[in-house]
């Protein structure tokens, strides 16, 4: 019996017809994630809604040696959730229950398909929220956030996913349950939470997540400043930090991104500025007054020629909305856009943006820049038209150059979006062969048969002939 | 201020070739606690020290692993910054490498993060003598597995940490401490309730009928928060928190075994034996004396956490939290992935590992 039919038959024993998608047309919505440059259709799409079903899917796939690709909401930007042609796509979006909110201990226990925003919404009645806030937070799932170690605009002060998750319930590749971390602040034994967070679905399927909740700050205010040059805005970021201020958020946008966002949400952004900073301060009312005043003075001293301060909550949200919808806003400027994610030492930002502009000119493409400036995490958005094959190639080439540039200035190829299929080729720019081999050994420790999301995240070197000659040592392998 | 990373790699290679295990040591301040006794010859790393790079505006400091915490403090203090996780010093010789290897953080940990949280990058020499670098000097890096944070708390069983890059933060402008007379159950409830409200609370501990609360940050915010708490101001508060951090309070004196319970911060305290010290807003609880391990295990299980024998007691037996069979198997595999011949700190974390 062909493999697809065999899987289909066995899955049907516990999944209803609606939870099992075999025909290519109905599989279309699952052919890619948020990076449509990579598309594929799997053998089957399975959409279970109980842990036991997931366990049985994993067991059957293990037995039949079929690879499994976990998927949350499919908003990932590195082709991490792209199906494998010879594999099963395991959708976890039906696991949407919030299992517990403990307002005293300030933690929530949730299923993997709960959206990022839903956690904060559920915690709001206790005056609490979940801090990491990717711009995709309405749609993306906490399972995906854990898998990517996602960030957001408030990570400068409140940390990334890895700083805000305490535990997960995991199903291993063979369907075995494992509790990692929990309600305590640290893991027993080795810190498996550190390994799992950001592991891109390669080490296990996350079936439950315990997250930290923080008290909602009493007062929050955002300042938006326009600068005549990118250099001045960049220097202003350093000056704010050097003054001992850690803002709740510190974001930068360049001219093209400012204009696109302004056209999209009409937030009153400074459309004539070359660069714009959004700086959010939070705390008690007195503290916010004092800090906002200091930030405003620094912005003026660094040459800001317009400064807007949020008047009230609605205005604050509007000022943020432009930034949070920057990707779709820029997306309106061209048929397609390609989002990069390098992180660089902050003091090199002007130099890096200039070099990106030069490379873009060379490639004949436009690039808009959105930047988690406080964290040094750049999002150059390359505009292109996918109906022109040479533009696709040019965009991919320019993307690769930008990643390599990030490494060359002392940074890394991805700050929050992950490697997936997309950045595999750039991994050797950041890591030595020995380091890559070490990633592979970690993968094998969890998944000896390389069946969970194989071919994403880390290059599988052991299987390349060239690499075997580099292997040495008596007990390696 | 020497860079001995080459020599360290050579030494590990040689040890692997002739199968002589190494016990990694630098300041020696944690030799007799945290892990099990390790049957291997000392490999003294203490000369591999020095701050390699410090960029206050980037909030990053990079140091060789045997750099004393005191040296790092001095460098940071000059620029008005600090290590937000308040690393404990069990002796003045305590080093940053040892702090990372033990994932040791002080009273501010629930708010300021752990040392593991602040790790941005690590260089290590694995059990093959291979020099590896993970993470880096930037704030965000999700390429590959997060090995730089994974080695925090690994007690040297995965590799010799030779260099770490850490996120550093501005020192708070002001700090105030208040003491409330409360019994333990009420203290647990109160500290967690305060922590669920906004404000610059950054330490909460309980000992001998007294709840100690500290606020640090913006002066206005600190003053308005401590006013809301009530209680008495604590003279010499800095010395109290430092003594708590360094295990220098009388509670830690003597040879009775010291147990660490890492639990849900609000877990009930009823049934806990005395003497008891509560830190980390209830999430880290310390007990002294010859308790029955099983009984304490039941308490930690009920609290959703784990138990370790931190200092004293039988250090040839298991001291770290009990793991399930599948977790044990995974730990063994990960150990082999980094140190195939078991050269580095054999048995330091678990006898079976
Ligand atoms: C408009 C837009 C804005 C964005 N903004 C941000 C941002 O600000 N910050 C940021 O960090 N990211 C951002 N992203 C990227 C993306 O939203 C995040 O990476 C998000 O965490 C992905 O979640 P998801 O549920 O969509 O995961 P998916 O895309 O479905 O999957 C992502 C990865 O996680 C794995 N996975 C999913 N669920 C599980 C599970 N339960 N167990 C194991 N593995 C699993 C998949 O195999 C895949 O490798 C943005 C994306 C878009 C489209």
JSON list of C-alpha atoms and ligand atoms in Angstrom, two decimals, chain A residues 32-35 68-82 89-93 95 111-116 133-137 139-153 155 160-161 169-171 196 199-209 251 323-328 337 339 341 372 377 379 415-418 420 452-453 456-457, chain B residues 140 142, ligand 1:
[
{"chain": "A", "resi": 32, "resn": "UNK", "atom": "CA", "xyz": [3.82, 27.60, 3.26]},
{"chain": "A", "resi": 33, "resn": "UNK", "atom": "CA", "xyz": [4.19, 29.76, 6.36]},
{"chain": "A", "resi": 34, "resn": "UNK", "atom": "CA", "xyz": [4.68, 33.55, 6.35]},
{"chain": "A", "resi": 35, "resn": "UNK", "atom": "CA", "xyz": [7.55, 33.13, 3.91]},
{"chain": "A", "resi": 68, "resn": "UNK", "atom": "CA", "xyz": [6.69, 15.21, 11.00]},
{"chain": "A", "resi": 69, "resn": "UNK", "atom": "CA", "xyz": [6.52, 19.00, 10.73]},
{"chain": "A", "resi": 70, "resn": "UNK", "atom": "CA", "xyz": [4.74, 20.73, 13.64]},
{"chain": "A", "resi": 71, "resn": "UNK", "atom": "CA", "xyz": [2.79, 23.85, 12.77]},
{"chain": "A", "resi": 72, "resn": "UNK", "atom": "CA", "xyz": [1.12, 26.55, 14.85]},
{"chain": "A", "resi": 73, "resn": "UNK", "atom": "CA", "xyz": [-0.53, 29.45, 13.04]},
{"chain": "A", "resi": 74, "resn": "UNK", "atom": "CA", "xyz": [1.91, 29.41, 10.14]},
{"chain": "A", "resi": 75, "resn": "UNK", "atom": "CA", "xyz": [2.97, 33.04, 10.61]},
{"chain": "A", "resi": 76, "resn": "UNK", "atom": "CA", "xyz": [6.65, 32.09, 10.86]},
{"chain": "A", "resi": 77, "resn": "UNK", "atom": "CA", "xyz": [9.01, 34.03, 8.60]},
{"chain": "A", "resi": 78, "resn": "UNK", "atom": "CA", "xyz": [11.77, 31.49, 7.95]},
{"chain": "A", "resi": 79, "resn": "UNK", "atom": "CA", "xyz": [9.91, 28.61, 6.28]},
{"chain": "A", "resi": 80, "resn": "UNK", "atom": "CA", "xyz": [10.14, 26.61, 9.49]},
{"chain": "A", "resi": 81, "resn": "UNK", "atom": "CA", "xyz": [6.60, 25.24, 9.19]},
{"chain": "A", "resi": 82, "resn": "UNK", "atom": "CA", "xyz": [6.81, 24.53, 5.45]},
{"chain": "A", "resi": 89, "resn": "UNK", "atom": "CA", "xyz": [2.14, 18.25, 8.67]},
{"chain": "A", "resi": 90, "resn": "UNK", "atom": "CA", "xyz": [1.01, 18.24, 12.29]},
{"chain": "A", "resi": 91, "resn": "UNK", "atom": "CA", "xyz": [-1.23, 21.28, 12.87]},
{"chain": "A", "resi": 92, "resn": "UNK", "atom": "CA", "xyz": [-1.64, 22.26, 16.53]},
{"chain": "A", "resi": 93, "resn": "UNK", "atom": "CA", "xyz": [-3.99, 25.17, 16.05]},
{"chain": "A", "resi": 95, "resn": "UNK", "atom": "CA", "xyz": [-5.19, 23.29, 21.06]},
{"chain": "A", "resi": 111, "resn": "UNK", "atom": "CA", "xyz": [-2.11, 24.77, 25.28]},
{"chain": "A", "resi": 112, "resn": "UNK", "atom": "CA", "xyz": [0.26, 25.33, 22.32]},
{"chain": "A", "resi": 113, "resn": "UNK", "atom": "CA", "xyz": [-2.34, 26.72, 19.91]},
{"chain": "A", "resi": 114, "resn": "UNK", "atom": "CA", "xyz": [-3.36, 29.61, 22.17]},
{"chain": "A", "resi": 115, "resn": "UNK", "atom": "CA", "xyz": [-2.46, 32.86, 20.46]},
{"chain": "A", "resi": 116, "resn": "UNK", "atom": "CA", "xyz": [0.08, 35.16, 22.04]},
{"chain": "A", "resi": 133, "resn": "UNK", "atom": "CA", "xyz": [4.62, 40.79, 21.94]},
{"chain": "A", "resi": 134, "resn": "UNK", "atom": "CA", "xyz": [5.50, 39.86, 18.37]},
{"chain": "A", "resi": 135, "resn": "UNK", "atom": "CA", "xyz": [3.74, 42.11, 15.87]},
{"chain": "A", "resi": 136, "resn": "UNK", "atom": "CA", "xyz": [1.91, 38.98, 14.71]},
{"chain": "A", "resi": 137, "resn": "UNK", "atom": "CA", "xyz": [0.48, 38.49, 18.21]},
{"chain": "A", "resi": 139, "resn": "UNK", "atom": "CA", "xyz": [-2.46, 35.26, 15.09]},
{"chain": "A", "resi": 140, "resn": "UNK", "atom": "CA", "xyz": [0.75, 33.53, 16.16]},
{"chain": "A", "resi": 141, "resn": "UNK", "atom": "CA", "xyz": [0.61, 30.74, 18.74]},
{"chain": "A", "resi": 142, "resn": "UNK", "atom": "CA", "xyz": [2.56, 30.32, 21.94]},
{"chain": "A", "resi": 143, "resn": "UNK", "atom": "CA", "xyz": [3.83, 26.96, 20.61]},
{"chain": "A", "resi": 144, "resn": "UNK", "atom": "CA", "xyz": [5.28, 28.80, 17.61]},
{"chain": "A", "resi": 145, "resn": "UNK", "atom": "CA", "xyz": [6.68, 31.52, 19.92]},
{"chain": "A", "resi": 146, "resn": "UNK", "atom": "CA", "xyz": [8.49, 28.90, 22.00]},
{"chain": "A", "resi": 147, "resn": "UNK", "atom": "CA", "xyz": [9.77, 27.17, 18.88]},
{"chain": "A", "resi": 148, "resn": "UNK", "atom": "CA", "xyz": [11.16, 30.43, 17.49]},
{"chain": "A", "resi": 149, "resn": "UNK", "atom": "CA", "xyz": [12.10, 32.19, 20.75]},
{"chain": "A", "resi": 150, "resn": "UNK", "atom": "CA", "xyz": [10.06, 35.08, 19.40]},
{"chain": "A", "resi": 151, "resn": "UNK", "atom": "CA", "xyz": [10.60, 38.68, 20.35]},
{"chain": "A", "resi": 152, "resn": "UNK", "atom": "CA", "xyz": [8.54, 41.81, 20.16]},
{"chain": "A", "resi": 153, "resn": "UNK", "atom": "CA", "xyz": [8.77, 45.53, 20.62]},
{"chain": "A", "resi": 155, "resn": "UNK", "atom": "CA", "xyz": [11.83, 42.77, 24.66]},
{"chain": "A", "resi": 160, "resn": "UNK", "atom": "CA", "xyz": [12.40, 37.37, 24.80]},
{"chain": "A", "resi": 161, "resn": "UNK", "atom": "CA", "xyz": [10.27, 34.25, 24.95]},
{"chain": "A", "resi": 169, "resn": "UNK", "atom": "CA", "xyz": [5.00, 19.55, 28.40]},
{"chain": "A", "resi": 170, "resn": "UNK", "atom": "CA", "xyz": [6.68, 17.85, 25.51]},
{"chain": "A", "resi": 171, "resn": "UNK", "atom": "CA", "xyz": [5.95, 14.87, 23.33]},
{"chain": "A", "resi": 196, "resn": "UNK", "atom": "CA", "xyz": [13.91, 23.84, 23.56]},
{"chain": "A", "resi": 199, "resn": "UNK", "atom": "CA", "xyz": [14.55, 24.86, 18.65]},
{"chain": "A", "resi": 200, "resn": "UNK", "atom": "CA", "xyz": [12.16, 25.32, 15.70]},
{"chain": "A", "resi": 201, "resn": "UNK", "atom": "CA", "xyz": [10.15, 22.16, 16.29]},
{"chain": "A", "resi": 202, "resn": "UNK", "atom": "CA", "xyz": [13.23, 19.95, 15.85]},
{"chain": "A", "resi": 203, "resn": "UNK", "atom": "CA", "xyz": [13.47, 18.51, 19.35]},
{"chain": "A", "resi": 204, "resn": "UNK", "atom": "CA", "xyz": [9.92, 17.73, 20.38]},
{"chain": "A", "resi": 205, "resn": "UNK", "atom": "CA", "xyz": [6.28, 18.76, 20.03]},
{"chain": "A", "resi": 206, "resn": "UNK", "atom": "CA", "xyz": [5.27, 21.33, 22.64]},
{"chain": "A", "resi": 207, "resn": "UNK", "atom": "CA", "xyz": [1.87, 20.37, 24.05]},
{"chain": "A", "resi": 208, "resn": "UNK", "atom": "CA", "xyz": [1.62, 22.80, 26.96]},
{"chain": "A", "resi": 209, "resn": "UNK", "atom": "CA", "xyz": [3.47, 25.94, 28.01]},
{"chain": "A", "resi": 251, "resn": "UNK", "atom": "CA", "xyz": [12.13, 51.21, 17.76]},
{"chain": "A", "resi": 323, "resn": "UNK", "atom": "CA", "xyz": [4.97, 50.31, 13.82]},
{"chain": "A", "resi": 324, "resn": "UNK", "atom": "CA", "xyz": [3.16, 47.05, 14.51]},
{"chain": "A", "resi": 325, "resn": "UNK", "atom": "CA", "xyz": [1.64, 46.99, 11.04]},
{"chain": "A", "resi": 326, "resn": "UNK", "atom": "CA", "xyz": [4.84, 48.08, 9.33]},
{"chain": "A", "resi": 327, "resn": "UNK", "atom": "CA", "xyz": [5.24, 44.76, 7.49]},
{"chain": "A", "resi": 328, "resn": "UNK", "atom": "CA", "xyz": [1.82, 44.77, 5.83]},
{"chain": "A", "resi": 337, "resn": "UNK", "atom": "CA", "xyz": [8.27, 41.70, 0.36]},
{"chain": "A", "resi": 339, "resn": "UNK", "atom": "CA", "xyz": [11.75, 40.33, 5.63]},
{"chain": "A", "resi": 341, "resn": "UNK", "atom": "CA", "xyz": [16.18, 39.60, 10.65]},
{"chain": "A", "resi": 372, "resn": "UNK", "atom": "CA", "xyz": [14.21, 46.92, 17.10]},
{"chain": "A", "resi": 377, "resn": "UNK", "atom": "CA", "xyz": [17.62, 43.69, 15.65]},
{"chain": "A", "resi": 379, "resn": "UNK", "atom": "CA", "xyz": [14.26, 44.05, 9.78]},
{"chain": "A", "resi": 415, "resn": "UNK", "atom": "CA", "xyz": [17.47, 37.73, 16.04]},
{"chain": "A", "resi": 416, "resn": "UNK", "atom": "CA", "xyz": [13.93, 36.37, 16.37]},
{"chain": "A", "resi": 417, "resn": "UNK", "atom": "CA", "xyz": [12.53, 34.79, 13.21]},
{"chain": "A", "resi": 418, "resn": "UNK", "atom": "CA", "xyz": [14.64, 31.65, 13.16]},
{"chain": "A", "resi": 420, "resn": "UNK", "atom": "CA", "xyz": [14.01, 27.37, 9.07]},
{"chain": "A", "resi": 452, "resn": "UNK", "atom": "CA", "xyz": [11.10, 15.97, 13.52]},
{"chain": "A", "resi": 453, "resn": "UNK", "atom": "CA", "xyz": [11.15, 18.86, 11.09]},
{"chain": "A", "resi": 456, "resn": "UNK", "atom": "CA", "xyz": [15.19, 22.97, 8.93]},
{"chain": "A", "resi": 457, "resn": "UNK", "atom": "CA", "xyz": [17.07, 25.07, 11.48]},
{"chain": "B", "resi": 140, "resn": "UNK", "atom": "CA", "xyz": [19.14, 38.61, 20.26]},
{"chain": "B", "resi": 142, "resn": "UNK", "atom": "CA", "xyz": [18.19, 32.60, 17.54]},
{"chain": "C", "resi": 1, "resn": "LIG", "atom": "C1", "xyz": [3.22, 40.30, 10.04]},
{"chain": "C", "resi": 1, "resn": "LIG", "atom": "C2", "xyz": [4.15, 39.48, 10.87]},
{"chain": "C", "resi": 1, "resn": "LIG", "atom": "C3", "xyz": [4.80, 40.08, 11.94]},
{"chain": "C", "resi": 1, "resn": "LIG", "atom": "C4", "xyz": [5.68, 39.35, 12.74]},
{"chain": "C", "resi": 1, "resn": "LIG", "atom": "N1", "xyz": [6.28, 39.96, 13.80]},
{"chain": "C", "resi": 1, "resn": "LIG", "atom": "C5", "xyz": [7.13, 39.27, 14.57]},
{"chain": "C", "resi": 1, "resn": "LIG", "atom": "C6", "xyz": [7.78, 39.90, 15.67]},
{"chain": "C", "resi": 1, "resn": "LIG", "atom": "O1", "xyz": [7.55, 41.06, 15.98]},
{"chain": "C", "resi": 1, "resn": "LIG", "atom": "N2", "xyz": [8.64, 39.16, 16.41]},
{"chain": "C", "resi": 1, "resn": "LIG", "atom": "C7", "xyz": [8.89, 37.85, 16.13]},
{"chain": "C", "resi": 1, "resn": "LIG", "atom": "O2", "xyz": [9.69, 37.24, 16.83]},
{"chain": "C", "resi": 1, "resn": "LIG", "atom": "N3", "xyz": [8.28, 37.22, 15.10]},
{"chain": "C", "resi": 1, "resn": "LIG", "atom": "C8", "xyz": [7.41, 37.89, 14.32]},
{"chain": "C", "resi": 1, "resn": "LIG", "atom": "N4", "xyz": [6.80, 37.26, 13.28]},
{"chain": "C", "resi": 1, "resn": "LIG", "atom": "C9", "xyz": [7.12, 35.85, 12.99]},
{"chain": "C", "resi": 1, "resn": "LIG", "atom": "C10", "xyz": [6.15, 34.80, 13.59]},
{"chain": "C", "resi": 1, "resn": "LIG", "atom": "O3", "xyz": [4.90, 35.38, 13.87]},
{"chain": "C", "resi": 1, "resn": "LIG", "atom": "C11", "xyz": [6.73, 34.14, 14.84]},
{"chain": "C", "resi": 1, "resn": "LIG", "atom": "O4", "xyz": [7.87, 33.40, 14.49]},
{"chain": "C", "resi": 1, "resn": "LIG", "atom": "C12", "xyz": [5.74, 33.23, 15.56]},
{"chain": "C", "resi": 1, "resn": "LIG", "atom": "O5", "xyz": [6.29, 32.78, 16.79]},
{"chain": "C", "resi": 1, "resn": "LIG", "atom": "C13", "xyz": [5.33, 32.01, 14.78]},
{"chain": "C", "resi": 1, "resn": "LIG", "atom": "O6", "xyz": [4.22, 31.40, 15.44]},
{"chain": "C", "resi": 1, "resn": "LIG", "atom": "P1", "xyz": [3.24, 30.44, 14.64]},
{"chain": "C", "resi": 1, "resn": "LIG", "atom": "O7", "xyz": [2.25, 29.91, 15.60]},
{"chain": "C", "resi": 1, "resn": "LIG", "atom": "O8", "xyz": [2.71, 31.12, 13.46]},
{"chain": "C", "resi": 1, "resn": "LIG", "atom": "O9", "xyz": [4.26, 29.29, 14.24]},
{"chain": "C", "resi": 1, "resn": "LIG", "atom": "P2", "xyz": [4.44, 28.55, 12.84]},
{"chain": "C", "resi": 1, "resn": "LIG", "atom": "O10", "xyz": [4.83, 29.52, 11.79]},
{"chain": "C", "resi": 1, "resn": "LIG", "atom": "O11", "xyz": [3.28, 27.68, 12.57]},
{"chain": "C", "resi": 1, "resn": "LIG", "atom": "O12", "xyz": [5.68, 27.64, 13.20]},
{"chain": "C", "resi": 1, "resn": "LIG", "atom": "C14", "xyz": [6.93, 28.21, 13.50]},
{"chain": "C", "resi": 1, "resn": "LIG", "atom": "C15", "xyz": [7.90, 27.10, 13.92]},
{"chain": "C", "resi": 1, "resn": "LIG", "atom": "O13", "xyz": [7.46, 26.54, 15.13]},
{"chain": "C", "resi": 1, "resn": "LIG", "atom": "C16", "xyz": [7.28, 25.15, 15.05]},
{"chain": "C", "resi": 1, "resn": "LIG", "atom": "N5", "xyz": [6.15, 24.84, 15.92]},
{"chain": "C", "resi": 1, "resn": "LIG", "atom": "C17", "xyz": [4.93, 25.45, 15.95]},
{"chain": "C", "resi": 1, "resn": "LIG", "atom": "N6", "xyz": [4.19, 24.98, 16.94]},
{"chain": "C", "resi": 1, "resn": "LIG", "atom": "C18", "xyz": [4.93, 24.04, 17.58]},
{"chain": "C", "resi": 1, "resn": "LIG", "atom": "C19", "xyz": [4.71, 23.19, 18.71]},
{"chain": "C", "resi": 1, "resn": "LIG", "atom": "N7", "xyz": [3.58, 23.20, 19.40]},
{"chain": "C", "resi": 1, "resn": "LIG", "atom": "N8", "xyz": [5.71, 22.35, 19.08]},
{"chain": "C", "resi": 1, "resn": "LIG", "atom": "C20", "xyz": [6.87, 22.33, 18.41]},
{"chain": "C", "resi": 1, "resn": "LIG", "atom": "N9", "xyz": [7.13, 23.12, 17.36]},
{"chain": "C", "resi": 1, "resn": "LIG", "atom": "C21", "xyz": [6.18, 23.96, 16.95]},
{"chain": "C", "resi": 1, "resn": "LIG", "atom": "C22", "xyz": [7.09, 24.89, 13.57]},
{"chain": "C", "resi": 1, "resn": "LIG", "atom": "O14", "xyz": [7.53, 23.60, 13.23]},
{"chain": "C", "resi": 1, "resn": "LIG", "atom": "C23", "xyz": [7.97, 25.95, 12.95]},
{"chain": "C", "resi": 1, "resn": "LIG", "atom": "O15", "xyz": [9.30, 25.52, 12.88]},
{"chain": "C", "resi": 1, "resn": "LIG", "atom": "C24", "xyz": [5.92, 37.98, 12.44]},
{"chain": "C", "resi": 1, "resn": "LIG", "atom": "C25", "xyz": [5.26, 37.37, 11.38]},
{"chain": "C", "resi": 1, "resn": "LIG", "atom": "C26", "xyz": [4.39, 38.11, 10.60]},
{"chain": "C", "resi": 1, "resn": "LIG", "atom": "C27", "xyz": [3.69, 37.41, 9.47]}
]
